[in-house]
């Protein structure tokens, strides 16, 4: 059941991410031309169907964030992990069913918070999916206030959700294999999901901590990433890419494992 819920969450977010991509591509193909069906979107996002530069940046940021973190990960890791791990190691359920359920609902809350950024004053986050500091460390750089706050809060929630799922996957594979199912008899798809869970467990706390520091800069007056207060903008890049580099393998390993079974 949890696997189905992750699948539907990923497909729903894929529709949202696809619509943002469609609007971005329309703007690139026919710049200055009104986007059909967008007359209801108020100013300053759209001007009688014409897209402003700030809204374009928001769409670009939203599309990349959603497709990477809210489509690929819920479907490949959340859906297939919950469906295939118990089935292929010979157990009836995951090690921690309640934690599994919490992982989905926190992930759903994360998606809702992300989409809510479109409906707050100032609009959605507009600094790209990497959200480099100092662009994101102070509202006056991009003109976005609560939209960037919600972006950070959403990814913190998503990090918590993924951490719960990772702990569940690792514990299930280690402790709940059927009798005779040694590690070297595990299918490749289970190995891929197991290693993906380990990568998430190592990388996500760093990203979550970086997002918390970014929120402190924006809301509590600190200067972790602001040069004017003695902070270091490059610190964000180091912390973000500590997660960003493993994220490549987090997305491709489950796909490779599934391909090995076909």
Coordinates of C-alpha atoms in Angstrom, one line a residue:
X1 CA 0.0 0.0 0.0
X2 CA 2.8 2.5 0.9
X3 CA 4.5 1.7 -2.4
X4 CA 1.3 2.6 -4.3
X5 CA 1.0 5.8 -2.3
X6 CA 4.6 6.8 -3.3
X7 CA 3.8 6.0 -6.9
X8 CA 0.7 8.2 -6.9
X9 CA 2.6 11.0 -5.2
X10 CA 5.4 10.8 -7.8
X11 CA 2.9 10.8 -10.7
X12 CA 1.0 13.8 -9.3
X13 CA 4.2 15.8 -8.8
X14 CA 5.2 14.7 -12.3
X15 CA 2.1 16.5 -13.7
X16 CA 3.0 19.6 -11.7
X17 CA 6.6 19.4 -12.9
X18 CA 5.6 18.8 -16.4
X19 CA 3.3 21.8 -16.5
X20 CA 6.1 24.1 -15.3
X21 CA 8.4 22.6 -18.0
X22 CA 5.7 23.3 -20.6
X23 CA 5.4 26.9 -19.6
X24 CA 9.2 27.3 -19.6
X25 CA 9.5 25.7 -23.1
X26 CA 6.7 27.9 -24.4
X27 CA 8.5 31.0 -23.2
X28 CA 11.7 29.8 -24.9
X29 CA 10.0 28.9 -28.1
X30 CA 7.7 32.0 -28.4
X31 CA 9.1 34.7 -26.2
X32 CA 6.8 37.6 -25.5
X33 CA 3.7 35.5 -26.7
X34 CA 0.9 34.9 -24.3
X35 CA 0.8 31.4 -22.8
X36 CA -2.6 29.8 -23.6
X37 CA -4.8 29.1 -20.5
X38 CA -2.8 31.3 -18.1
X39 CA -5.0 34.4 -18.2
X40 CA -6.2 33.5 -14.7
X41 CA -2.7 33.8 -13.1
X42 CA -2.6 37.2 -11.5
X43 CA 0.1 39.9 -11.7
X44 CA 3.0 40.1 -11.0
X45 CA 3.5 36.5 -12.2
X46 CA 1.7 36.9 -15.5
X47 CA 0.6 40.0 -17.4
X48 CA -2.4 39.1 -19.5
X49 CA -0.9 35.7 -20.2
X50 CA 2.7 37.1 -20.7
X51 CA 5.3 35.7 -18.4
X52 CA 7.5 38.0 -16.4
X53 CA 11.2 37.2 -15.8
X54 CA 10.7 36.5 -12.0
X55 CA 8.0 34.0 -12.7
X56 CA 10.2 32.3 -15.3
X57 CA 12.9 31.9 -12.7
X58 CA 10.3 30.4 -10.3
X59 CA 9.1 28.0 -12.9
X60 CA 12.6 26.9 -13.7
X61 CA 13.4 26.4 -10.1
X62 CA 10.2 24.6 -9.4
X63 CA 10.5 22.2 -12.4
X64 CA 14.1 21.1 -11.5
X65 CA 13.3 20.6 -7.8
X66 CA 10.2 18.7 -8.4
X67 CA 11.5 16.4 -11.1
X68 CA 14.7 15.5 -9.3
X69 CA 13.4 15.2 -5.7
X70 CA 9.7 14.7 -5.9
X71 CA 9.3 12.5 -9.0
X72 CA 12.4 10.3 -9.5
X73 CA 13.0 9.6 -5.8
X74 CA 9.4 8.7 -4.7
X75 CA 8.9 6.5 -7.7
X76 CA 12.3 4.7 -8.0
X77 CA 13.1 4.6 -4.3
X78 CA 9.8 4.9 -2.5
X79 CA 7.5 2.9 -4.8
X80 CA 9.8 0.2 -6.1
X81 CA 11.7 -0.1 -2.8
X82 CA 8.5 -0.8 -0.8
X83 CA 7.2 -3.2 -3.4
X84 CA 10.3 -5.2 -4.3
X85 CA 12.3 -5.4 -1.0
X86 CA 9.8 -7.5 1.0
X87 CA 8.9 -9.5 -2.1
X88 CA 12.4 -10.4 -3.1
X89 CA 14.0 -11.1 0.3
X90 CA 11.1 -13.3 1.5
X91 CA 9.4 -11.2 4.2
X92 CA 5.8 -10.1 4.7
X93 CA 6.5 -6.4 5.4
X94 CA 9.1 -3.9 6.1
X95 CA 11.0 -3.9 9.4
X96 CA 9.2 -0.7 10.7
X97 CA 5.7 -0.4 9.2
X98 CA 4.8 2.7 11.2
X99 CA 8.0 4.4 10.2
X100 CA 7.2 3.5 6.6
X101 CA 3.8 5.1 6.9
X102 CA 5.3 8.2 8.5
X103 CA 7.9 8.4 5.7
X104 CA 5.1 8.7 3.1
X105 CA 3.0 11.2 5.0
X106 CA 6.0 13.5 5.8
X107 CA 6.9 13.2 2.1
X108 CA 3.4 14.2 1.1
X109 CA 3.5 17.2 3.5
X110 CA 6.8 18.2 1.9
X111 CA 5.2 18.2 -1.6
X112 CA 2.3 20.4 -0.3
X113 CA 4.7 22.9 1.3
X114 CA 6.7 23.0 -2.0
X115 CA 3.6 23.8 -4.1
X116 CA 2.3 26.3 -1.5
X117 CA 5.3 28.5 -2.4
X118 CA 3.4 29.6 -5.5
X119 CA 0.6 31.1 -3.4
X120 CA 2.5 33.3 -0.9
X121 CA 3.4 37.0 -1.5
X122 CA 6.6 37.3 -3.6
X123 CA 6.1 34.0 -5.3
X124 CA 8.0 30.8 -5.3
X125 CA 11.8 30.3 -4.8
X126 CA 13.6 31.7 -7.9
X127 CA 17.3 30.9 -7.5
X128 CA 17.5 27.5 -9.2
X129 CA 17.3 24.1 -7.7
X130 CA 20.8 24.4 -6.3
X131 CA 19.8 27.7 -4.6
X132 CA 23.3 29.0 -4.3
X133 CA 24.1 31.4 -1.5
X134 CA 24.2 34.4 -1.2
X135 CA 21.3 34.6 -3.7
X136 CA 19.1 32.6 -1.3
X137 CA 20.6 33.8 2.0
X138 CA 18.8 37.1 2.0
X139 CA 15.4 38.1 0.5
X140 CA 16.6 41.2 -1.3
X141 CA 18.8 39.3 -3.8
X142 CA 15.9 37.7 -5.6
X143 CA 12.9 39.6 -4.1
X144 CA 11.5 36.3 -2.8
X145 CA 10.7 36.0 0.9
X146 CA 8.4 33.3 2.1
X147 CA 8.6 31.3 -1.2
X148 CA 12.3 30.6 -0.4
X149 CA 11.4 29.9 3.2
X150 CA 8.9 27.2 2.1
X151 CA 11.4 25.8 -0.4
X152 CA 13.9 25.2 2.5
X153 CA 11.2 23.8 4.8
X154 CA 9.9 21.5 2.1
X155 CA 13.3 20.0 1.5
X156 CA 14.0 19.6 5.2
X157 CA 10.7 17.6 5.5
X158 CA 11.7 15.6 2.4
X159 CA 15.1 14.8 4.0
X160 CA 13.4 13.6 7.2
X161 CA 11.0 11.4 5.1
X162 CA 13.9 9.9 3.1
X163 CA 16.0 9.3 6.2
X164 CA 13.1 7.3 7.8
X165 CA 12.7 5.3 4.6
X166 CA 16.5 4.6 4.4
X167 CA 16.6 3.4 8.0
X168 CA 13.7 1.1 7.2
X169 CA 15.2 -0.3 4.0
X170 CA 18.6 -1.0 5.6
X171 CA 17.1 -2.7 8.7
X172 CA 14.8 -4.8 6.5
X173 CA 17.5 -6.1 4.2
X174 CA 19.9 -6.8 7.1
X175 CA 17.5 -8.4 9.6
X176 CA 14.5 -9.8 7.7
X177 CA 15.9 -11.9 4.9
X178 CA 14.4 -15.4 4.5
X179 CA 16.4 -18.4 5.8
X180 CA 19.2 -19.2 3.3
X181 CA 18.9 -15.7 1.6
X182 CA 22.5 -14.6 2.2
X183 CA 23.8 -11.2 1.0
X184 CA 25.5 -12.8 -2.0
X185 CA 22.2 -14.4 -3.1
X186 CA 20.3 -11.1 -3.0
X187 CA 19.0 -9.9 -6.4
X188 CA 20.9 -7.0 -8.0
X189 CA 17.8 -4.7 -7.6
X190 CA 17.9 -5.3 -3.8
X191 CA 21.6 -4.5 -3.7
X192 CA 20.9 -1.3 -5.7
X193 CA 18.2 -0.2 -3.3
X194 CA 20.3 -1.2 -0.2
X195 CA 23.3 0.9 -1.4
X196 CA 20.9 3.7 -2.4
X197 CA 19.6 3.7 1.2
X198 CA 23.1 3.9 2.6
X199 CA 24.0 6.8 0.3
X200 CA 20.8 8.6 1.5
X201 CA 21.6 8.0 5.1
X202 CA 25.1 9.5 4.7
X203 CA 24.2 12.4 2.4
X204 CA 20.8 13.7 3.6
X205 CA 21.8 14.9 7.1
X206 CA 24.4 17.2 5.5
X207 CA 21.8 18.8 3.1
X208 CA 19.2 19.0 5.9
X209 CA 21.8 20.8 8.1
X210 CA 22.7 23.2 5.3
X211 CA 19.0 24.0 4.7
X212 CA 18.6 24.7 8.4
X213 CA 21.6 27.1 8.3
X214 CA 20.1 28.8 5.3
X215 CA 16.8 29.3 7.1
X216 CA 18.7 30.8 10.1
X217 CA 20.4 33.3 7.8
X218 CA 17.0 34.3 6.3
X219 CA 14.9 34.3 9.5
X220 CA 17.2 34.6 12.5
X221 CA 19.7 37.1 11.4
X222 CA 22.8 34.8 11.3
X223 CA 25.5 35.1 8.6
X224 CA 26.6 31.5 7.8
X225 CA 26.5 32.3 4.0
X226 CA 26.5 36.1 4.0
X227 CA 29.9 37.8 3.4
X228 CA 28.8 41.1 5.0
X229 CA 28.5 39.3 8.3
X230 CA 31.7 37.2 8.0
X231 CA 30.0 34.2 6.4
X232 CA 31.2 32.1 3.5
X233 CA 28.9 31.7 0.4
X234 CA 31.1 28.8 -0.9
X235 CA 30.2 26.8 2.3
X236 CA 26.7 26.3 0.8
X237 CA 28.2 24.9 -2.4
X238 CA 30.3 22.4 -0.4
X239 CA 27.5 21.3 1.8
X240 CA 24.9 21.1 -1.1
X241 CA 27.2 19.1 -3.4
X242 CA 28.1 16.7 -0.6
X243 CA 24.5 15.6 -1.2
X244 CA 24.3 16.5 -4.9
X245 CA 27.1 14.2 -6.1
X246 CA 25.7 11.0 -4.4
X247 CA 22.2 12.1 -5.6
X248 CA 23.3 11.1 -9.1
X249 CA 23.8 7.5 -8.0
X250 CA 20.8 7.7 -5.7
X251 CA 18.7 8.2 -8.8
X252 CA 20.5 5.9 -11.3
X253 CA 21.2 2.8 -9.1
X254 CA 17.5 1.8 -8.6
X255 CA 17.0 2.2 -12.3
X256 CA 20.0 0.0 -13.1
X257 CA 18.8 -2.6 -10.6
X258 CA 15.3 -2.7 -12.1
X259 CA 16.9 -3.0 -15.6
X260 CA 18.9 -6.0 -14.4
X261 CA 15.7 -7.8 -13.6
X262 CA 14.0 -7.3 -16.9

